[in-house]
Each structure stands twice: as C-alpha cells, then as structure tokens.
C-alpha cells in the first residue's frame, strides 16, 4: 500500500516554524507585509485570496487587500503596482491571476519589483532560478520540493518525469528537480508515447490539468507520484490529474487531492514573504 504524502501536515509544520520566526522578527519591530491584489469578483480567485489571507493571519504576516473592479484598466493596475513597489512597508506583492481580458498579465508581472515578487513569476526571478542565483521560486514547485525532502524521498540521481510545461508549474518544477541533481524529462501535449516516458519515472509529477488522466499504465512499480492537478467534481468533491485508486497498489508514495500539493502552495507564499522582508533588510 502506498505511503500518503501528507501536505496538510507538512505545510502545518512549516507554518509553525514560520510563526516562531515571525514572532522573533516582530520583537525587532519587523512585520512581514503582503499586498494582495484581486481584480474583479471571480469566485475561485476570491476563495484562493481568502485562504492566503487566512494563512497569513495564522503565522503573523500582515496582509493588505486591494480589491478592485473588473473594469480596471491595465494603466490603473500598473499605477497601483507602482505605488506598492514604492511603499517600504510592503514586502510582498501578489496579484491574483487570472486577470480580466483588457489587462496583459505579462505586463503586470514584469511591473512588480522582483524583490517583492513573492509568486516568483517575474522574468528576473525565473532567470535566477535557471542560473541558480538567489530569488523567488514559484510556490507550487517549491512546495513540491519541500514535500519530497520532508518525506525523506531522495531526489539526487533519480529519474524524474514532469508532465506539463506551464510557466508556473511544469517548467520551474523541472528546473528545481535538475537543481536537486535529478535526471529530468519534461513532457507536454506533443510528447510521443507519454505512457512509456512516464513509466521511466522514479518520481512522476502530474500537472497536465486533466482529471484522472494518469492511471496504472503511466506508472512503474514503486514510483513516487506527485499529483498537482485539482479539479472540482461536485461541491466539496475534488480529484487530481491522477486516478489515485487505480495507481495505489503500484506506487510507493503519492500525494492525495485535496491535502497534498495545494496546502504547500499557500505555505510557500508565506515563506517567500518572510524571505522578501529579510532580503529587503539585507539579511538574506
Ligand atoms: P496549464 O497551464 O494548463 O498547463 C498544462 C500543461 O499540460 C501544458 O504544458 C500542456 O502541454 C500539458 N498537457 C495538456 N494535456 C496534455 C496531454 N494530453 N499530454 C501531455 N501533456 C499535456 O496548467 P498548470 O497551470 O500547469 O496546472 C496544471 C494543473 O495543476 C491544473 O489542474 C491546475 O489546476 C493545477 N494546479 C494546482 C496547484 C496547486 O496548488 N495544487 C497550483 C497550480 C496549478 P502544452 O504546453 O503542449 O499545451
């Protein structure tokens, strides 16, 4: 039977570690502060933002909300970003994606001060990730590395297959695994014989955004499977990209959905906020 990699528990441990660190910073008069910008009233975005603010409150990060209408122009949003960039009391800036069609996401991401880019999406931080320089890393892949390390799953020398090549999950995931000395293959919709490639994996990261896409035919015996997908099947019923039941007898470890990768994404945002404060104070 597979070992369940408990993202809720691991994220809870990291949150408690952060709580202590933030309390110490507060004694020095330093309060990590995150500006959360939400444009429009998409219910999914509203829920994500609510969860992030709740997590901030738990560890002692101050969050400031900027909820602006979906008619906001790109220029107006750029002005707000400019103000937040210039505000020395704001350490991190998060613009919840997606944005309304009149706003170019790339322009907004590039306008955020890279030192405050706690999502790790700015091209400078992406470049730093590739070249191994310090910088912010996209929260979901960073959280997956923590899940593996804190579950004592060796990455060094392993054959890792990442299914998906998005800028926020697949690509940074592949680079992080490479940095951990894995042998990495990145797959996408043009990959020939995906099943055979995935079956090579000691560690398979499933991030194609398709419910129950990966069944036992995609995994080798004893593989570790990280399921990044999250799909709502019915109210309060979710599944991932992996058909968990079908692969359960074959894999050695797997992340559940929900309760696997999801909680790690939020906690890595908190880690990045504290790092942002320390970097801005020249202490990291
Ligand atoms: P995305 O931007 O839609 O990217 C999907 C990737 O999968 C693309 O690179 C695409 O290839 C590839 N793909 C699609 N169909 C494929 C197929 N049949 N065979 C091989 N590759 C295929 O998605 P994303 O933002 O990376 O997110 C992936 C999933 O993770 C989604 O379910 C999302 O909701 C979830 N997610 C979860 C968290 C979390 O915290 N749990 C965070 C972020 C995302 P091409 O590039 O060739 O199109």
XYZ file of C-alpha atoms and ligand atoms in Angstrom:
332
model
C 0.000 0.000 0.000
C 1.303 3.426 -0.885
C 2.536 5.956 1.644
C 0.381 9.102 1.570
C 2.473 12.276 1.458
C 0.566 14.484 3.854
C 0.747 18.041 2.520
C -1.564 19.311 5.219
C 0.718 18.036 7.967
C 3.954 19.194 6.312
C 2.536 22.626 5.495
C 1.373 22.856 9.134
C 4.929 22.151 10.337
C 6.336 24.861 8.054
C 3.647 27.316 9.222
C 4.534 26.667 12.847
C 8.238 27.190 12.099
C 7.357 30.464 10.365
C 5.203 31.580 13.282
C 8.210 31.370 15.590
C 10.468 33.166 13.098
C 7.918 35.948 12.559
C 7.408 36.406 16.306
C 11.189 36.925 16.633
C 11.155 39.439 13.786
C 8.292 41.295 15.441
C 10.385 41.682 18.576
C 12.833 43.611 16.387
C 9.954 45.730 15.074
C 9.810 43.937 11.692
C 6.387 42.823 10.411
C 6.293 40.953 7.081
C 3.566 42.541 4.992
C 1.883 41.183 1.876
C -0.242 43.250 -0.510
C -2.904 41.078 -2.127
C -4.460 42.484 -5.294
C -7.621 40.972 -6.699
C -9.254 42.344 -9.846
C -12.930 41.504 -10.364
C -15.074 39.053 -8.441
C -14.263 35.606 -9.816
C -15.427 33.227 -7.034
C -12.434 30.861 -7.392
C -9.993 33.795 -7.094
C -11.940 35.103 -4.100
C -11.557 31.723 -2.370
C -7.817 31.493 -3.137
C -7.286 35.017 -1.788
C -9.341 34.250 1.331
C -7.227 31.149 2.050
C -3.975 33.034 1.521
C -5.060 35.844 3.862
C -6.150 33.316 6.497
C -2.751 31.602 6.310
C -1.002 34.994 6.607
C -3.015 35.798 9.734
C -2.134 32.412 11.264
C 1.622 32.944 11.010
C 1.569 36.675 11.765
C 2.055 38.146 8.286
C 0.087 41.343 7.801
C -1.988 41.203 4.627
C -3.391 44.261 2.933
C -6.233 43.777 0.462
C -6.727 45.685 -2.745
C -9.994 44.527 -4.308
C -10.653 46.465 -7.449
C -13.405 46.195 -10.112
C -13.086 44.021 -13.233
C -13.407 47.185 -15.348
C -9.981 48.353 -14.074
C -7.665 49.271 -16.940
C -4.107 47.985 -17.316
C -2.851 51.524 -16.706
C -4.772 51.770 -13.418
C -3.449 48.431 -12.227
C 0.100 49.419 -13.209
C -0.307 52.597 -11.149
C -1.343 50.546 -8.115
C 1.641 48.206 -8.597
C 3.911 51.271 -8.822
C 2.554 52.547 -5.500
C 3.039 49.175 -3.807
C 6.567 48.866 -5.247
C 7.438 52.242 -3.724
C 5.870 51.533 -0.310
C 8.673 50.452 2.057
C 6.137 48.835 4.402
C 5.023 46.378 1.697
C 7.405 43.410 1.413
C 5.487 41.189 -0.995
C 3.010 41.826 -3.811
C 0.624 39.179 -5.024
C -1.657 39.829 -7.985
C -4.201 37.031 -8.117
C -4.425 35.526 -11.621
C -6.231 35.289 -13.975
C -6.790 38.944 -14.801
C -9.623 40.363 -16.950
C -9.032 40.274 -20.712
C -8.213 44.020 -21.043
C -5.131 43.546 -18.826
C -1.981 41.873 -20.146
C -0.742 39.555 -17.377
C 2.852 39.682 -18.626
C 2.922 43.488 -18.348
C 1.660 43.288 -14.756
C 4.049 40.516 -13.693
C 7.003 42.396 -15.192
C 5.969 45.612 -13.394
C 6.222 44.058 -9.922
C 9.525 44.828 -8.179
C 11.446 41.499 -8.436
C 12.398 41.913 -4.740
C 8.652 41.886 -3.889
C 7.647 39.213 -6.413
C 6.633 36.554 -3.876
C 4.918 34.478 -6.590
C 8.261 34.126 -8.380
C 6.758 34.888 -11.794
C 8.919 37.931 -12.728
C 11.341 37.175 -15.610
C 14.275 38.173 -13.376
C 13.301 35.578 -10.776
C 12.740 32.970 -13.476
C 16.218 33.751 -14.830
C 17.679 33.467 -11.318
C 16.034 30.074 -10.935
C 17.574 28.835 -14.170
C 21.063 30.109 -13.366
C 20.913 29.031 -9.718
C 21.040 32.569 -8.287
C 19.029 33.605 -5.214
C 15.489 34.744 -5.993
C 11.864 33.826 -5.535
C 10.641 30.484 -6.862
C 7.086 29.756 -7.998
C 5.235 28.468 -4.925
C 3.767 25.179 -6.211
C 7.037 23.606 -7.452
C 8.940 24.990 -4.445
C 6.324 23.346 -2.219
C 6.727 20.022 -4.035
C 10.475 20.020 -3.339
C 9.671 20.579 0.343
C 7.115 17.744 0.279
C 9.724 15.351 -1.119
C 12.528 16.449 1.201
C 10.430 16.441 4.342
C 9.126 12.973 3.434
C 12.748 11.775 3.124
C 12.326 10.987 -0.559
C 15.725 11.135 -2.250
C 15.812 13.252 -5.428
C 19.538 13.130 -6.236
C 20.234 10.825 -9.186
C 16.583 9.891 -9.626
C 14.760 9.684 -12.932
C 12.065 12.409 -12.708
C 9.323 13.000 -15.255
C 7.326 16.218 -15.159
C 4.124 16.052 -17.191
C 3.238 19.663 -18.058
C 5.379 22.650 -19.048
C 3.470 25.701 -17.812
C 5.427 28.702 -16.553
C 4.032 28.370 -13.040
C 4.262 24.597 -12.525
C 5.948 22.377 -15.125
C 8.961 24.456 -16.200
C 10.067 25.660 -12.741
C 9.423 22.144 -11.404
C 11.787 20.636 -13.964
C 14.485 23.206 -13.190
C 14.169 22.694 -9.424
C 14.472 18.917 -9.818
C 17.516 19.444 -12.021
C 18.997 21.658 -9.309
C 18.489 18.740 -6.909
C 20.590 16.567 -9.282
C 17.731 14.529 -10.732
C 17.685 13.400 -14.356
C 14.661 15.263 -15.664
C 12.321 14.750 -18.595
C 9.617 17.344 -19.260
C 6.525 16.214 -21.172
C 3.784 18.182 -22.887
C 0.980 17.743 -25.371
C 3.399 16.937 -28.221
C 5.254 14.216 -26.303
C 5.215 10.943 -28.208
C 4.249 7.908 -26.167
C 3.634 9.689 -22.896
C 2.871 6.410 -21.122
C 6.297 4.961 -21.877
C 8.080 8.159 -20.823
C 6.114 8.410 -17.565
C 6.823 4.760 -16.826
C 10.538 5.584 -16.628
C 9.931 7.855 -13.655
C 11.121 7.193 -10.122
C 9.286 10.433 -9.359
C 6.369 11.447 -11.578
C 4.950 14.967 -11.287
C 1.496 15.057 -12.886
C 0.492 18.573 -13.946
C -1.490 18.424 -17.184
C -4.738 19.821 -15.765
C -6.899 16.812 -16.750
C -8.924 14.912 -14.140
C -7.884 11.260 -13.556
C -5.608 11.375 -16.615
C -2.811 9.167 -15.213
C -3.756 5.563 -14.403
C -1.619 2.498 -13.601
C -0.428 2.318 -17.219
C 1.622 5.501 -16.672
C 3.482 4.490 -13.524
C 6.188 1.967 -12.805
C 6.203 -0.194 -9.695
C 7.409 1.690 -6.660
C 7.245 5.148 -8.238
C 6.573 8.294 -6.202
C 3.673 10.256 -7.684
C 3.070 13.936 -7.078
C -0.410 14.953 -8.191
C -0.552 18.682 -8.890
C -3.976 18.750 -10.561
C -7.015 19.953 -8.727
C -10.474 19.553 -10.230
C -13.859 20.146 -8.623
C -16.149 17.228 -9.450
C -19.041 18.271 -7.214
C -19.472 20.602 -4.241
C -16.695 19.663 -1.785
C -15.527 16.786 -4.031
C -12.171 17.151 -5.733
C -9.800 14.971 -7.717
C -6.360 15.364 -9.221
C -4.708 14.539 -12.544
C -4.024 11.027 -11.232
C -6.541 8.217 -10.837
C -5.345 7.597 -7.289
C -7.338 4.442 -6.660
C -6.069 2.849 -9.852
C -2.364 3.511 -9.128
C -2.469 2.960 -5.355
C -1.241 -0.641 -5.409
C 1.630 0.176 -7.738
C 3.201 3.327 -6.282
C 5.379 3.657 -3.180
C 4.146 7.134 -2.252
C 1.561 9.583 -3.554
C 0.105 12.984 -2.692
C -3.637 12.994 -2.019
C -6.010 15.510 -3.606
C -7.004 17.536 -1.695
C -4.424 17.749 1.075
C -1.247 17.152 -0.942
C 0.292 19.851 -3.109
C -2.418 22.506 -2.539
C -1.576 23.412 1.078
C 2.126 23.597 0.146
C 1.463 26.262 -2.498
C -0.040 28.561 0.120
C 2.677 27.946 2.701
C 5.488 28.651 0.230
C 3.924 32.042 -0.417
C 4.299 32.742 3.309
C 7.920 31.560 3.223
C 8.580 33.877 0.279
C 7.013 36.836 2.153
C 9.358 36.381 5.102
C 12.313 35.942 2.710
C 11.258 39.150 0.926
C 11.414 41.094 4.179
C 14.814 39.621 5.054
C 16.188 40.314 1.561
C 14.925 43.890 1.653
C 16.657 44.376 5.007
C 19.886 42.921 3.570
C 19.714 39.911 5.849
C 19.389 37.174 3.279
P -1.662 24.544 -17.802
O -1.086 25.910 -17.857
O -2.982 24.269 -18.432
O -0.579 23.546 -18.425
C -0.888 22.209 -18.675
C 0.311 21.539 -19.282
O -0.036 20.175 -19.517
C 0.744 22.117 -20.627
O 2.143 22.235 -20.664
C 0.245 21.105 -21.638
O 1.087 20.944 -22.772
C 0.286 19.826 -20.850
N -0.702 18.874 -21.337
C -2.023 19.046 -21.503
N -2.591 17.917 -21.999
C -1.599 17.022 -22.153
C -1.549 15.689 -22.619
N -2.643 15.050 -23.055
N -0.350 15.059 -22.638
C 0.770 15.692 -22.215
N 0.775 16.959 -21.740
C -0.395 17.609 -21.728
O -1.802 24.043 -16.298
P -0.971 24.427 -14.966
O -1.253 25.830 -14.578
O 0.431 23.975 -15.103
O -1.715 23.485 -13.921
C -1.770 22.077 -14.065
C -2.752 21.524 -13.060
O -2.281 21.835 -11.750
C -4.156 22.119 -13.138
O -5.087 21.122 -12.763
C -4.135 23.191 -12.064
O -5.421 23.476 -11.548
C -3.274 22.546 -11.030
N -2.572 23.462 -10.138
C -2.618 23.169 -8.833
C -1.947 23.959 -7.944
C -1.991 23.589 -6.509
O -1.611 24.395 -5.668
N -2.437 22.388 -6.181
C -1.226 25.074 -8.379
C -1.176 25.333 -9.750
C -1.843 24.525 -10.619
P 1.334 22.102 -23.880
O 2.299 23.048 -23.249
O 1.908 21.379 -25.030
O -0.008 22.723 -24.141
